[in-house]
Amino acid sequence: MGKRLLITGGCGFIGTNLADHFASRGSDVTVLDNLSRRGSIKNMEYLQQKHSNISFVHADIRTDLKTLSKEIASTDAILHFASQVAVTTSWENPREDFDINATGTLNILEAIRSQNVNPALLYASTNKVYGGMEDISVSLANNRYIYNDLPEGIPETRLLDFHSPYGCSKGTADQYIRDYARMYGLRTVVMRQSCIYGPRQYGITDQGWVAWFMVAACSGQPLRVYGDGKQTRDILYISDLAHAYETALNQIDTVSGQIFNIGGGAKNTLSVLELLQFLSTKLGHSVDYTFAPWRPGDQPCYISDISKAKSILGWEPEIETERGLELLFNWITSHIDEFRTIGIIPK
């Protein structure tokens, strides 16, 4: 591609995979990360060992404004993944959650606006901006919830309803990103992502649920299922997400200011109980788990309507659920010692 890319949160799960993706296509990639998340150092080492065209900047989007401005001034595009990513953590410390997700994003927008540059800015938003969606009719079908009246899922025209501090902070950034395209002519795109999964995802109990359930089941860790386990999500394999960002970036001048739902869509859905059954089959024995009360704001069902991305971007997922789960399971079982090394599971 030949572009110069800046990836904030570039040593996280998504950032690492996107850095790998674009570096493999010839882009010069700068990953900016404060290395606060477990596994980020391991991901940084992976990227530096694999690619000579990836550079690393240790910085925080909340405080290192001079560094941020310097890096933005010399890039063609920014993929913004630096974020506080867990709903549960946002309950415990809503101010920090807001500082990272909302103020940090505003810092990036202002750094662009204050300079004579206009790089593309693609932002990883979330389906949590739609809230609990208590008004959406759902029913049970075996071990999963389904929408009664929305066979393709939730469209971008759904009213926003920021539920939880995390939803509020991400939703704030979501709308700022969109509005800076309208008000200041910045070239931005918002990607409202559903559940993303794949290799280099060091999942934990409150974030990265597909990976965490696999890690816990493979290492004999206790598993807790919140609610009844029939919660259903559309899931998207990480390589398909990378292609979505590449497609949007290649069309930035025609899609600037747009918001897209990016997920597995109605064809790639999974409930918690279905994942546990998959793991039981793979491991050859039942996976033990206990139930706990529902968590606030936990949607019984969330499925992205991705028809807008299909029609405007010409993008849709290629990795089907069964294949994606197999790929992640194989990666986790061959890297289980890494999860012990970084402290996600006991040594």
XYZ file of N, CA and C in Angstrom, residues 163-286:
372
model
N -25.233 3.022 27.517
C -25.526 2.330 28.769
C -24.203 1.851 29.360
N -23.914 2.258 30.586
C -22.680 1.981 31.323
C -21.684 3.104 31.058
N -20.771 3.365 31.996
C -19.734 4.371 31.746
C -18.942 4.081 30.474
N -18.660 2.805 30.228
C -17.946 2.433 29.006
C -18.728 2.846 27.761
N -20.026 2.537 27.752
C -20.854 2.934 26.616
C -20.870 4.441 26.430
N -20.892 5.178 27.547
C -20.906 6.638 27.472
C -19.592 7.180 26.911
N -18.467 6.656 27.383
C -17.180 7.189 26.927
C -16.911 6.821 25.471
N -17.211 5.592 25.101
C -17.010 5.196 23.707
C -18.001 5.905 22.792
N -19.224 6.084 23.270
C -20.219 6.789 22.476
C -19.865 8.247 22.271
N -19.293 8.864 23.306
C -18.835 10.243 23.188
C -17.781 10.358 22.092
N -16.795 9.455 22.133
C -15.743 9.464 21.112
C -16.325 9.192 19.724
N -17.233 8.249 19.636
C -17.919 7.892 18.395
C -18.511 9.142 17.743
N -19.225 9.942 18.536
C -19.893 11.111 17.981
C -18.924 12.261 17.697
N -17.900 12.407 18.523
C -16.885 13.418 18.241
C -16.182 13.118 16.918
N -15.816 11.855 16.718
C -15.152 11.469 15.475
C -16.023 11.822 14.280
N -17.290 11.501 14.366
C -18.203 11.795 13.255
C -18.349 13.294 13.041
N -18.488 14.034 14.132
C -18.767 15.463 14.000
C -17.566 16.241 13.499
N -16.351 15.787 13.821
C -15.168 16.488 13.314
C -15.048 16.354 11.800
N -15.637 15.321 11.222
C -15.708 15.234 9.764
C -16.658 16.294 9.225
N -17.774 16.502 9.911
C -18.758 17.493 9.456
C -18.284 18.918 9.689
N -17.757 19.187 10.882
C -17.449 20.556 11.275
C -16.097 21.047 10.774
N -15.126 20.156 10.699
C -13.771 20.589 10.392
C -13.182 19.930 9.145
N -13.955 19.069 8.502
C -13.481 18.454 7.271
C -12.461 17.353 7.462
N -12.355 16.822 8.673
C -11.447 15.699 8.881
C -11.976 14.467 8.154
N -11.058 13.633 7.738
C -11.431 12.422 6.994
C -11.543 11.253 7.974
N -12.722 11.053 8.514
C -12.902 10.060 9.568
C -13.946 9.023 9.188
N -13.786 7.835 9.770
C -14.772 6.759 9.668
C -14.882 6.108 11.037
N -16.108 5.826 11.452
C -16.368 5.134 12.711
C -16.791 3.701 12.422
N -16.100 2.766 13.044
C -16.428 1.344 12.917
C -17.051 0.864 14.226
N -18.348 0.624 14.237
C -19.016 0.102 15.433
C -18.886 -1.416 15.429
N -17.898 -1.883 16.185
C -17.507 -3.281 16.120
C -18.313 -4.143 17.082
N -18.567 -5.349 16.634
C -19.150 -6.361 17.493
C -18.004 -7.158 18.116
N -18.216 -8.412 18.471
C -17.206 -9.212 19.156
C -16.139 -9.674 18.155
N -14.922 -9.209 18.374
C -13.801 -9.563 17.510
C -12.959 -10.618 18.229
N -12.482 -11.612 17.497
C -11.700 -12.677 18.122
C -10.618 -13.145 17.161
N -9.589 -13.757 17.727
C -8.520 -14.285 16.893
C -7.224 -14.393 17.662
N -6.144 -14.766 16.988
C -4.844 -14.945 17.659
C -4.303 -13.644 18.215
N -3.437 -13.783 19.230
C -2.821 -12.678 19.967
C -3.837 -11.922 20.806
N -4.951 -12.568 21.102
C -5.965 -11.998 21.998
C -5.780 -12.625 23.380
N -5.196 -11.864 24.276
C -4.979 -12.355 25.629
C -6.216 -12.031 26.463
N -7.293 -12.765 26.178
C -8.585 -12.498 26.791
C -8.584 -12.737 28.286
N -9.400 -11.940 28.979
C -9.589 -12.091 30.417
C -11.076 -12.152 30.706
N -11.443 -12.283 31.976
C -12.830 -12.550 32.324
C -13.787 -11.452 31.893
N -13.322 -10.198 31.846
C -14.255 -9.112 31.534
C -14.062 -8.530 30.142
N -13.224 -9.138 29.314
C -13.042 -8.626 27.960
C -12.392 -9.702 27.108
N -12.883 -9.867 25.884
C -12.358 -10.913 25.011
C -12.904 -12.275 25.387
N -14.234 -12.370 25.473
C -14.862 -13.540 26.085
C -14.604 -14.833 25.318
N -14.565 -14.795 24.000
C -14.339 -16.027 23.241
C -12.959 -16.595 23.577
N -11.949 -15.726 23.539
C -10.591 -16.182 23.862
C -10.478 -16.625 25.312
N -11.081 -15.863 26.237
C -10.965 -16.217 27.649
C -11.590 -17.582 27.942
N -12.762 -17.859 27.403
C -13.395 -19.148 27.643
C -12.519 -20.276 27.115
N -11.894 -20.052 25.968
C -11.004 -21.083 25.431
C -9.781 -21.281 26.321
N -9.163 -20.192 26.740
C -7.976 -20.285 27.591
C -8.311 -20.982 28.900
N -9.409 -20.564 29.533
C -9.801 -21.146 30.815
C -10.110 -22.635 30.680
N -10.836 -22.992 29.630
C -11.195 -24.400 29.440
C -9.957 -25.253 29.162
N -9.019 -24.730 28.394
C -7.820 -25.487 28.039
C -6.845 -25.627 29.205
N -6.953 -24.725 30.185
C -6.007 -24.746 31.311
C -6.657 -25.143 32.626
N -7.933 -25.534 32.582
C -8.609 -25.993 33.782
C -8.956 -24.901 34.766
N -9.101 -23.654 34.289
C -9.471 -22.549 35.171
C -10.983 -22.518 35.376
N -11.436 -22.012 36.523
C -12.879 -21.933 36.758
C -13.543 -20.960 35.789
N -14.690 -21.361 35.288
C -15.443 -20.533 34.342
C -16.748 -20.087 34.981
N -17.031 -18.805 34.862
C -18.283 -18.251 35.381
C -19.090 -17.697 34.224
N -20.345 -18.122 34.138
C -21.248 -17.654 33.092
C -22.238 -16.688 33.717
N -22.221 -15.450 33.266
C -23.160 -14.451 33.771
C -24.471 -14.561 32.999
N -25.590 -14.499 33.741
C -26.877 -14.701 33.107
C -27.134 -16.172 32.874
N -27.847 -16.500 31.798
C -28.200 -17.901 31.542
C -27.326 -18.562 30.482
N -26.359 -17.829 29.937
C -25.448 -18.404 28.953
C -26.014 -18.465 27.548
N -27.246 -18.013 27.388
C -27.859 -18.050 26.061
C -27.715 -16.718 25.318
N -26.956 -15.786 25.954
C -26.666 -14.527 25.281
C -25.976 -14.818 23.951
N -26.404 -14.130 22.933
C -25.926 -14.401 21.577
C -25.302 -13.146 20.986
N -24.175 -13.318 20.326
C -23.479 -12.218 19.674
C -23.055 -12.639 18.271
N -22.939 -11.661 17.398
C -22.254 -11.944 16.144
C -20.766 -11.756 16.397
N -19.968 -12.648 15.862
C -18.531 -12.610 16.113
C -17.792 -12.508 14.784
N -16.667 -11.802 14.809
C -15.917 -11.532 13.586
C -14.451 -11.887 13.802
N -13.916 -12.705 12.910
C -12.515 -13.095 13.001
C -11.626 -11.917 12.615
N -10.484 -11.804 13.276
C -9.650 -10.616 13.194
C -9.180 -10.308 11.773
N -8.916 -11.313 10.957
C -8.455 -11.025 9.588
C -9.552 -10.348 8.776
N -10.814 -10.685 9.053
C -11.914 -10.009 8.375
C -12.030 -8.553 8.827
N -11.754 -8.294 10.098
C -11.747 -6.912 10.566
C -10.645 -6.120 9.869
N -9.472 -6.712 9.725
C -8.370 -6.039 9.042
C -8.759 -5.668 7.618
N -9.441 -6.563 6.931
C -9.874 -6.265 5.567
C -10.909 -5.148 5.548
N -11.756 -5.070 6.562
C -12.727 -3.983 6.633
C -12.028 -2.631 6.753
N -11.012 -2.558 7.607
C -10.263 -1.308 7.762
C -9.503 -0.964 6.477
N -8.912 -1.948 5.851
C -8.189 -1.692 4.608
C -9.135 -1.177 3.527
N -10.312 -1.781 3.440
C -11.290 -1.369 2.445
C -11.759 0.061 2.689
N -12.041 0.401 3.944
C -12.479 1.753 4.267
C -11.364 2.764 4.004
N -10.141 2.403 4.354
C -9.013 3.307 4.152
C -8.796 3.586 2.669
N -8.960 2.572 1.842
C -8.772 2.747 0.405
C -9.851 3.617 -0.224
N -10.982 3.792 0.479
C -12.088 4.591 -0.050
C -12.361 5.837 0.804
N -11.361 6.285 1.556
C -11.590 7.297 2.573
C -12.215 8.573 2.021
N -11.871 8.974 0.824
C -12.395 10.239 0.310
C -13.868 10.153 -0.060
N -14.398 8.940 -0.242
C -15.819 8.800 -0.546
C -16.645 8.353 0.655
N -16.005 7.791 1.663
C -16.762 7.303 2.827
C -16.512 8.135 4.080
N -15.736 9.192 3.969
C -15.452 10.032 5.135
C -16.743 10.532 5.770
N -16.772 10.511 7.099
C -17.945 10.932 7.848
C -18.963 9.836 8.082
N -18.712 8.640 7.546
C -19.664 7.542 7.657
C -19.436 6.736 8.929
N -20.485 6.047 9.350
C -20.436 5.083 10.450
C -20.879 3.729 9.916
N -20.124 2.699 10.252
C -20.454 1.354 9.784
C -20.492 0.376 10.960
N -21.524 -0.479 10.974
C -21.495 -1.653 11.842
C -20.556 -2.676 11.204
N -19.592 -3.153 11.994
C -18.637 -4.143 11.499
C -18.644 -5.322 12.459
N -19.201 -6.417 12.014
C -19.260 -7.627 12.826
C -19.476 -8.835 11.936
N -19.721 -9.956 12.561
C -19.948 -11.167 11.789
C -21.276 -11.188 11.075
N -22.234 -10.359 11.573
C -23.547 -10.339 10.953
C -24.367 -11.566 11.296
N -25.536 -11.646 10.699
C -26.489 -12.704 11.035
C -25.985 -14.103 10.702
N -25.005 -14.219 9.812
C -24.503 -15.539 9.422
C -23.418 -16.064 10.364
N -22.924 -15.213 11.255
C -21.815 -15.628 12.131
C -22.131 -15.248 13.571
N -22.962 -16.065 14.207
C -23.415 -15.781 15.569
C -23.077 -16.940 16.489
N -23.015 -16.630 17.791
C -22.598 -17.636 18.772
C -23.138 -17.252 20.130
N -23.650 -18.224 20.862
C -24.030 -17.988 22.252
C -22.948 -18.551 23.166
N -22.973 -18.146 24.423
C -21.993 -18.640 25.387
C -22.092 -20.155 25.526
N -23.303 -20.673 25.642
C -23.472 -22.122 25.796
C -23.004 -22.874 24.559
N -23.189 -22.288 23.394
C -22.711 -22.937 22.169
C -21.187 -22.979 22.131
N -20.539 -21.924 22.622
C -19.083 -21.941 22.700
C -18.613 -23.016 23.673
N -19.292 -23.149 24.808
C -18.924 -24.179 25.773
C -19.098 -25.579 25.194
N -20.116 -25.771 24.383
C -20.306 -27.064 23.733
C -19.193 -27.330 22.728
N -18.797 -26.316 21.980
C -17.675 -26.453 21.053
C -16.415 -26.887 21.800
N -16.165 -26.256 22.951
C -14.971 -26.572 23.722
C -15.037 -27.976 24.310
N -16.207 -28.375 24.764
C -16.357 -29.737 25.286
C -16.046 -30.775 24.211
N -16.512 -30.501 23.003
C -16.250 -31.423 21.892
C -14.759 -31.472 21.559
N -14.114 -30.297 21.501
C -12.697 -30.244 21.157
C -11.829 -30.918 22.216
N -12.191 -30.740 23.487
C -11.372 -31.264 24.571
C -11.704 -32.706 24.915
N -12.859 -33.187 24.460
C -13.241 -34.569 24.726
C -13.805 -34.795 26.106
N -14.191 -33.730 26.789
C -14.835 -33.860 28.100
C -15.671 -32.605 28.370
N -16.591 -32.710 29.289
C -17.448 -31.571 29.612
C -16.629 -30.461 30.261
